[in-house]
Amino acid sequence: AIERSHIENALTHSEAEYRLLFERNPYPMWVYDDRTLRILAANDPAIAHYGYSRAQFLLMKVDDLVAAPPPNDAALPDAGKHLRHRRKDGSVILVDIAVFPTSFGGSPAQLALVNDVTEREAMARNISERDQMLSLLMDSTAEAIYGVDLNGKCIFANNACVRLLGYSGATELLGHDMHDLVHYKHEDGRLYLTHECPTQSSLLSGVNRHVDGEVLWRKDGTALPIEYWTYPIRRNDKISGAMVTFL
């Protein structure tokens, strides 16, 4: 009898700890019936985040929170790998849910831990749209543009750059040392040493450079007479690369 009392006390203490973790977890959590999907318990963050009262929440099934797929012109795009949930006010959120087996009242149940990723996904979409717009603007200019990192490796190149240098796509330039690839010798055949290159000078000094009367070398080995400008790229007040434009 004493041993059984100790076991019951331990179970009671364990359940109290789990209840405390459930209630104090900052993420929305609920427990639902394994068979009927009815929500059996929900913590305060779930109640606050979804906007339902506790009584309303406990009358719902997990499926009741799922929002219908959006029309093509909806502001919130298809969830992709995320789930779409609808809050009481009608707003749709994107969520990731981790589910763990548990028991509730002696019956099999599932514990759901919810992470709202709506803002994160919106930010990612905005960054993607901004990058697409910048790429579109760069590719719409007749001026050739490419960028290099601190090691002189190509990190971007617009369509005009690719076309003038005789390549089929930017992928043929990306990751390559642009000086070694297109600026490695003078028009008279003398080697153009890296430390003499104005782009390298901009990387080291942070000063804009303008050069006229030089050549770049196309993919087919022919010379391309150019005028070019080199501008250091700064990030957090530190030089992280350089942008080169040429005509």
PDB file of C-alpha atoms in Angstrom, residues 54-237:
ATOM      1  CA  ARG A  54     -11.948  28.597 -23.979  1.00  0.00           C
ATOM      2  CA  ALA A  55     -15.529  27.299 -24.090  1.00  0.00           C
ATOM      3  CA  GLN A  56     -15.643  27.848 -27.863  1.00  0.00           C
ATOM      4  CA  PHE A  57     -12.259  26.224 -28.355  1.00  0.00           C
ATOM      5  CA  LEU A  58     -13.305  23.099 -26.483  1.00  0.00           C
ATOM      6  CA  LEU A  59     -16.340  22.684 -28.730  1.00  0.00           C
ATOM      7  CA  MET A  60     -14.166  22.569 -31.847  1.00  0.00           C
ATOM      8  CA  LYS A  61     -12.322  19.888 -33.747  1.00  0.00           C
ATOM      9  CA  VAL A  62      -8.852  20.361 -35.163  1.00  0.00           C
ATOM     10  CA  ASP A  63     -10.316  20.505 -38.676  1.00  0.00           C
ATOM     11  CA  ASP A  64     -12.471  23.490 -37.695  1.00  0.00           C
ATOM     12  CA  LEU A  65      -9.318  25.641 -37.541  1.00  0.00           C
ATOM     13  CA  VAL A  66      -8.238  24.820 -41.100  1.00  0.00           C
ATOM     14  CA  ALA A  67      -8.821  27.569 -43.685  1.00  0.00           C
ATOM     15  CA  ALA A  68      -9.798  26.847 -47.269  1.00  0.00           C
ATOM     16  CA  PRO A  69      -7.149  27.233 -50.011  1.00  0.00           C
ATOM     17  CA  PRO A  70      -6.938  30.827 -51.257  1.00  0.00           C
ATOM     18  CA  PRO A  71      -8.109  32.031 -54.677  1.00  0.00           C
ATOM     19  CA  ASN A  72      -5.373  32.953 -57.125  1.00  0.00           C
ATOM     20  CA  ASP A  73      -5.598  36.661 -56.300  1.00  0.00           C
ATOM     21  CA  ALA A  74      -5.542  36.251 -52.524  1.00  0.00           C
ATOM     22  CA  ALA A  75      -3.143  38.431 -50.536  1.00  0.00           C
ATOM     23  CA  LEU A  76      -1.883  35.397 -48.625  1.00  0.00           C
ATOM     24  CA  PRO A  77      -0.433  32.849 -51.068  1.00  0.00           C
ATOM     25  CA  ASP A  78      -0.724  29.124 -51.009  1.00  0.00           C
ATOM     26  CA  ALA A  79       0.739  27.776 -47.781  1.00  0.00           C
ATOM     27  CA  GLY A  80       3.051  25.313 -49.504  1.00  0.00           C
ATOM     28  CA  LYS A  81       4.618  23.252 -46.737  1.00  0.00           C
ATOM     29  CA  HIS A  82       2.699  25.163 -44.038  1.00  0.00           C
ATOM     30  CA  LEU A  83      -0.882  24.770 -42.822  1.00  0.00           C
ATOM     31  CA  ARG A  84      -3.456  27.533 -43.238  1.00  0.00           C
ATOM     32  CA  HIS A  85      -5.490  28.268 -40.111  1.00  0.00           C
ATOM     33  CA  ARG A  86      -8.308  30.759 -39.659  1.00  0.00           C
ATOM     34  CA  ARG A  87      -8.716  32.763 -36.463  1.00  0.00           C
ATOM     35  CA  LYS A  88     -12.047  33.845 -35.020  1.00  0.00           C
ATOM     36  CA  ASP A  89     -11.774  37.305 -36.639  1.00  0.00           C
ATOM     37  CA  GLY A  90     -11.488  35.628 -40.058  1.00  0.00           C
ATOM     38  CA  SER A  91      -7.786  36.350 -40.583  1.00  0.00           C
ATOM     39  CA  VAL A  92      -5.744  33.527 -42.064  1.00  0.00           C
ATOM     40  CA  ILE A  93      -2.359  32.550 -40.647  1.00  0.00           C
ATOM     41  CA  LEU A  94       0.329  30.132 -41.759  1.00  0.00           C
ATOM     42  CA  VAL A  95       1.413  27.670 -39.104  1.00  0.00           C
ATOM     43  CA  ASP A  96       3.788  24.801 -38.525  1.00  0.00           C
ATOM     44  CA  ILE A  97       2.494  22.154 -36.119  1.00  0.00           C
ATOM     45  CA  ALA A  98       4.453  19.519 -34.247  1.00  0.00           C
ATOM     46  CA  VAL A  99       2.322  16.666 -32.887  1.00  0.00           C
ATOM     47  CA  PHE A 100       3.257  14.328 -30.036  1.00  0.00           C
ATOM     48  CA  PRO A 101       1.329  11.293 -28.764  1.00  0.00           C
ATOM     49  CA  THR A 102      -0.017  11.611 -25.232  1.00  0.00           C
ATOM     50  CA  SER A 103      -3.056  10.602 -23.198  1.00  0.00           C
ATOM     51  CA  PHE A 104      -5.927  12.568 -21.747  1.00  0.00           C
ATOM     52  CA  GLY A 105      -8.316  11.158 -19.180  1.00  0.00           C
ATOM     53  CA  GLY A 106      -6.854   7.727 -19.782  1.00  0.00           C
ATOM     54  CA  SER A 107      -7.564   7.789 -23.536  1.00  0.00           C
ATOM     55  CA  PRO A 108      -5.109   8.161 -26.450  1.00  0.00           C
ATOM     56  CA  ALA A 109      -4.645  11.794 -27.489  1.00  0.00           C
ATOM     57  CA  GLN A 110      -2.286  14.057 -29.411  1.00  0.00           C
ATOM     58  CA  LEU A 111      -0.488  17.154 -28.165  1.00  0.00           C
ATOM     59  CA  ALA A 112      -0.143  19.891 -30.823  1.00  0.00           C
ATOM     60  CA  LEU A 113       2.501  22.614 -30.593  1.00  0.00           C
ATOM     61  CA  VAL A 114       1.836  25.517 -32.985  1.00  0.00           C
ATOM     62  CA  ASN A 115       4.319  27.959 -34.495  1.00  0.00           C
ATOM     63  CA  ASP A 116       2.819  30.909 -36.407  1.00  0.00           C
ATOM     64  CA  VAL A 117       5.127  31.605 -39.382  1.00  0.00           C
ATOM     65  CA  THR A 118       2.921  34.182 -41.139  1.00  0.00           C
ATOM     66  CA  GLU A 119       5.224  37.167 -40.563  1.00  0.00           C
ATOM     67  CA  ARG A 120       8.352  35.153 -41.355  1.00  0.00           C
ATOM     68  CA  GLU A 121       6.891  33.955 -44.655  1.00  0.00           C
ATOM     69  CA  ALA A 122       5.653  37.452 -45.532  1.00  0.00           C
ATOM     70  CA  MET A 123       9.140  38.821 -44.914  1.00  0.00           C
ATOM     71  CA  ALA A 124      10.666  36.091 -47.063  1.00  0.00           C
ATOM     72  CA  ARG A 125       8.203  36.898 -49.870  1.00  0.00           C
ATOM     73  CA  ASN A 126       9.008  40.617 -49.628  1.00  0.00           C
ATOM     74  CA  ILE A 127      12.736  39.916 -49.842  1.00  0.00           C
ATOM     75  CA  SER A 128      12.182  37.610 -52.803  1.00  0.00           C
ATOM     76  CA  GLU A 129      10.020  40.185 -54.590  1.00  0.00           C
ATOM     77  CA  ARG A 130      12.584  42.914 -53.894  1.00  0.00           C
ATOM     78  CA  ASP A 131      15.406  40.751 -55.244  1.00  0.00           C
ATOM     79  CA  GLN A 132      13.365  39.956 -58.344  1.00  0.00           C
ATOM     80  CA  MET A 133      12.715  43.655 -58.914  1.00  0.00           C
ATOM     81  CA  LEU A 134      16.396  44.538 -58.503  1.00  0.00           C
ATOM     82  CA  SER A 135      17.325  41.753 -60.908  1.00  0.00           C
ATOM     83  CA  LEU A 136      14.737  42.999 -63.400  1.00  0.00           C
ATOM     84  CA  LEU A 137      16.067  46.553 -63.173  1.00  0.00           C
ATOM     85  CA  MET A 138      19.666  45.422 -63.660  1.00  0.00           C
ATOM     86  CA  ASP A 139      18.737  43.284 -66.640  1.00  0.00           C
ATOM     87  CA  SER A 140      16.721  46.108 -68.200  1.00  0.00           C
ATOM     88  CA  THR A 141      19.707  48.436 -68.565  1.00  0.00           C
ATOM     89  CA  ALA A 142      22.018  48.470 -71.571  1.00  0.00           C
ATOM     90  CA  GLU A 143      24.965  49.123 -69.272  1.00  0.00           C
ATOM     91  CA  ALA A 144      26.943  46.012 -68.342  1.00  0.00           C
ATOM     92  CA  ILE A 145      27.145  45.362 -64.592  1.00  0.00           C
ATOM     93  CA  TYR A 146      28.825  42.707 -62.521  1.00  0.00           C
ATOM     94  CA  GLY A 147      29.772  42.409 -58.858  1.00  0.00           C
ATOM     95  CA  VAL A 148      32.609  40.677 -57.055  1.00  0.00           C
ATOM     96  CA  ASP A 149      33.234  39.674 -53.446  1.00  0.00           C
ATOM     97  CA  LEU A 150      36.384  40.510 -51.485  1.00  0.00           C
ATOM     98  CA  ASN A 151      38.210  37.698 -53.264  1.00  0.00           C
ATOM     99  CA  GLY A 152      37.280  39.015 -56.696  1.00  0.00           C
ATOM    100  CA  LYS A 153      34.789  36.204 -57.325  1.00  0.00           C
ATOM    101  CA  CYS A 154      31.722  37.084 -59.385  1.00  0.00           C
ATOM    102  CA  ILE A 155      28.550  37.304 -57.286  1.00  0.00           C
ATOM    103  CA  PHE A 156      26.174  38.717 -59.926  1.00  0.00           C
ATOM    104  CA  ALA A 157      26.146  39.717 -63.582  1.00  0.00           C
ATOM    105  CA  ASN A 158      23.367  41.294 -65.608  1.00  0.00           C
ATOM    106  CA  ASN A 159      22.253  40.348 -69.106  1.00  0.00           C
ATOM    107  CA  ALA A 160      24.234  43.117 -70.799  1.00  0.00           C
ATOM    108  CA  CYS A 161      27.441  41.930 -69.105  1.00  0.00           C
ATOM    109  CA  VAL A 162      26.830  38.338 -70.146  1.00  0.00           C
ATOM    110  CA  ARG A 163      26.008  39.353 -73.726  1.00  0.00           C
ATOM    111  CA  LEU A 164      28.944  41.721 -74.220  1.00  0.00           C
ATOM    112  CA  LEU A 165      31.403  39.183 -72.857  1.00  0.00           C
ATOM    113  CA  GLY A 166      29.998  36.465 -75.119  1.00  0.00           C
ATOM    114  CA  TYR A 167      28.712  34.057 -72.492  1.00  0.00           C
ATOM    115  CA  SER A 168      25.429  32.156 -72.644  1.00  0.00           C
ATOM    116  CA  GLY A 169      24.357  32.892 -69.067  1.00  0.00           C
ATOM    117  CA  ALA A 170      25.411  34.427 -65.761  1.00  0.00           C
ATOM    118  CA  THR A 171      26.090  30.969 -64.347  1.00  0.00           C
ATOM    119  CA  GLU A 172      29.229  30.820 -66.506  1.00  0.00           C
ATOM    120  CA  LEU A 173      30.579  33.834 -64.610  1.00  0.00           C
ATOM    121  CA  LEU A 174      29.330  33.283 -61.071  1.00  0.00           C
ATOM    122  CA  GLY A 175      32.019  32.109 -58.678  1.00  0.00           C
ATOM    123  CA  HIS A 176      34.875  32.858 -61.067  1.00  0.00           C
ATOM    124  CA  ASP A 177      37.646  35.393 -60.482  1.00  0.00           C
ATOM    125  CA  MET A 178      36.615  38.115 -62.918  1.00  0.00           C
ATOM    126  CA  HIS A 179      40.111  39.544 -63.256  1.00  0.00           C
ATOM    127  CA  ASP A 180      41.551  36.143 -64.181  1.00  0.00           C
ATOM    128  CA  LEU A 181      38.619  35.443 -66.492  1.00  0.00           C
ATOM    129  CA  VAL A 182      38.153  38.689 -68.452  1.00  0.00           C
ATOM    130  CA  HIS A 183      40.829  41.196 -67.416  1.00  0.00           C
ATOM    131  CA  TYR A 184      43.997  39.132 -67.265  1.00  0.00           C
ATOM    132  CA  LYS A 185      46.100  40.968 -69.905  1.00  0.00           C
ATOM    133  CA  HIS A 186      46.495  44.292 -71.650  1.00  0.00           C
ATOM    134  CA  GLU A 187      45.580  44.800 -75.294  1.00  0.00           C
ATOM    135  CA  ASP A 188      49.253  44.455 -76.289  1.00  0.00           C
ATOM    136  CA  GLY A 189      49.420  41.041 -74.610  1.00  0.00           C
ATOM    137  CA  ARG A 190      51.210  42.073 -71.402  1.00  0.00           C
ATOM    138  CA  LEU A 191      49.889  40.367 -68.274  1.00  0.00           C
ATOM    139  CA  TYR A 192      47.589  42.564 -66.191  1.00  0.00           C
ATOM    140  CA  LEU A 193      48.645  41.825 -62.614  1.00  0.00           C
ATOM    141  CA  THR A 194      45.854  41.673 -60.047  1.00  0.00           C
ATOM    142  CA  HIS A 195      47.350  44.322 -57.760  1.00  0.00           C
ATOM    143  CA  GLU A 196      47.349  46.751 -60.714  1.00  0.00           C
ATOM    144  CA  CYS A 197      43.633  46.259 -61.349  1.00  0.00           C
ATOM    145  CA  PRO A 198      41.388  49.253 -60.442  1.00  0.00           C
ATOM    146  CA  THR A 199      38.741  46.860 -59.123  1.00  0.00           C
ATOM    147  CA  GLN A 200      41.262  45.438 -56.665  1.00  0.00           C
ATOM    148  CA  SER A 201      42.209  49.000 -55.732  1.00  0.00           C
ATOM    149  CA  SER A 202      38.580  49.806 -54.936  1.00  0.00           C
ATOM    150  CA  LEU A 203      38.334  46.695 -52.780  1.00  0.00           C
ATOM    151  CA  LEU A 204      41.400  47.729 -50.778  1.00  0.00           C
ATOM    152  CA  SER A 205      40.925  51.501 -50.608  1.00  0.00           C
ATOM    153  CA  GLY A 206      37.155  51.932 -50.801  1.00  0.00           C
ATOM    154  CA  VAL A 207      37.590  54.587 -53.499  1.00  0.00           C
ATOM    155  CA  ASN A 208      35.575  54.731 -56.729  1.00  0.00           C
ATOM    156  CA  ARG A 209      37.664  54.285 -59.878  1.00  0.00           C
ATOM    157  CA  HIS A 210      37.025  55.282 -63.503  1.00  0.00           C
ATOM    158  CA  VAL A 211      39.141  53.832 -66.317  1.00  0.00           C
ATOM    159  CA  ASP A 212      39.018  54.475 -70.054  1.00  0.00           C
ATOM    160  CA  GLY A 213      40.985  52.850 -72.869  1.00  0.00           C
ATOM    161  CA  GLU A 214      41.300  49.302 -71.560  1.00  0.00           C
ATOM    162  CA  VAL A 215      39.954  45.988 -72.810  1.00  0.00           C
ATOM    163  CA  LEU A 216      38.120  43.033 -71.396  1.00  0.00           C
ATOM    164  CA  TRP A 217      38.468  39.626 -73.012  1.00  0.00           C
ATOM    165  CA  ARG A 218      35.416  37.840 -74.335  1.00  0.00           C
ATOM    166  CA  LYS A 219      34.788  34.126 -73.968  1.00  0.00           C
ATOM    167  CA  ASP A 220      36.015  33.552 -77.539  1.00  0.00           C
ATOM    168  CA  GLY A 221      39.320  35.309 -76.770  1.00  0.00           C
ATOM    169  CA  THR A 222      38.610  38.541 -78.658  1.00  0.00           C
ATOM    170  CA  ALA A 223      39.253  41.933 -77.086  1.00  0.00           C
ATOM    171  CA  LEU A 224      36.393  44.226 -76.029  1.00  0.00           C
ATOM    172  CA  PRO A 225      37.471  47.909 -75.753  1.00  0.00           C
ATOM    173  CA  ILE A 226      35.697  49.430 -72.748  1.00  0.00           C
ATOM    174  CA  GLU A 227      35.269  52.337 -70.392  1.00  0.00           C
ATOM    175  CA  TYR A 228      34.472  51.171 -66.886  1.00  0.00           C
ATOM    176  CA  TRP A 229      33.698  52.330 -63.377  1.00  0.00           C
ATOM    177  CA  THR A 230      34.375  50.446 -60.144  1.00  0.00           C
ATOM    178  CA  TYR A 231      32.431  51.147 -56.947  1.00  0.00           C
ATOM    179  CA  PRO A 232      33.118  49.519 -53.575  1.00  0.00           C
ATOM    180  CA  ILE A 233      30.146  47.725 -51.979  1.00  0.00           C
ATOM    181  CA  ARG A 234      29.751  48.492 -48.278  1.00  0.00           C
ATOM    182  CA  ARG A 235      27.805  46.533 -45.687  1.00  0.00           C
ATOM    183  CA  ASN A 236      27.648  47.796 -42.105  1.00  0.00           C
ATOM    184  CA  ASP A 237      30.394  50.328 -42.948  1.00  0.00           C
TER     185      ASP A 237
END
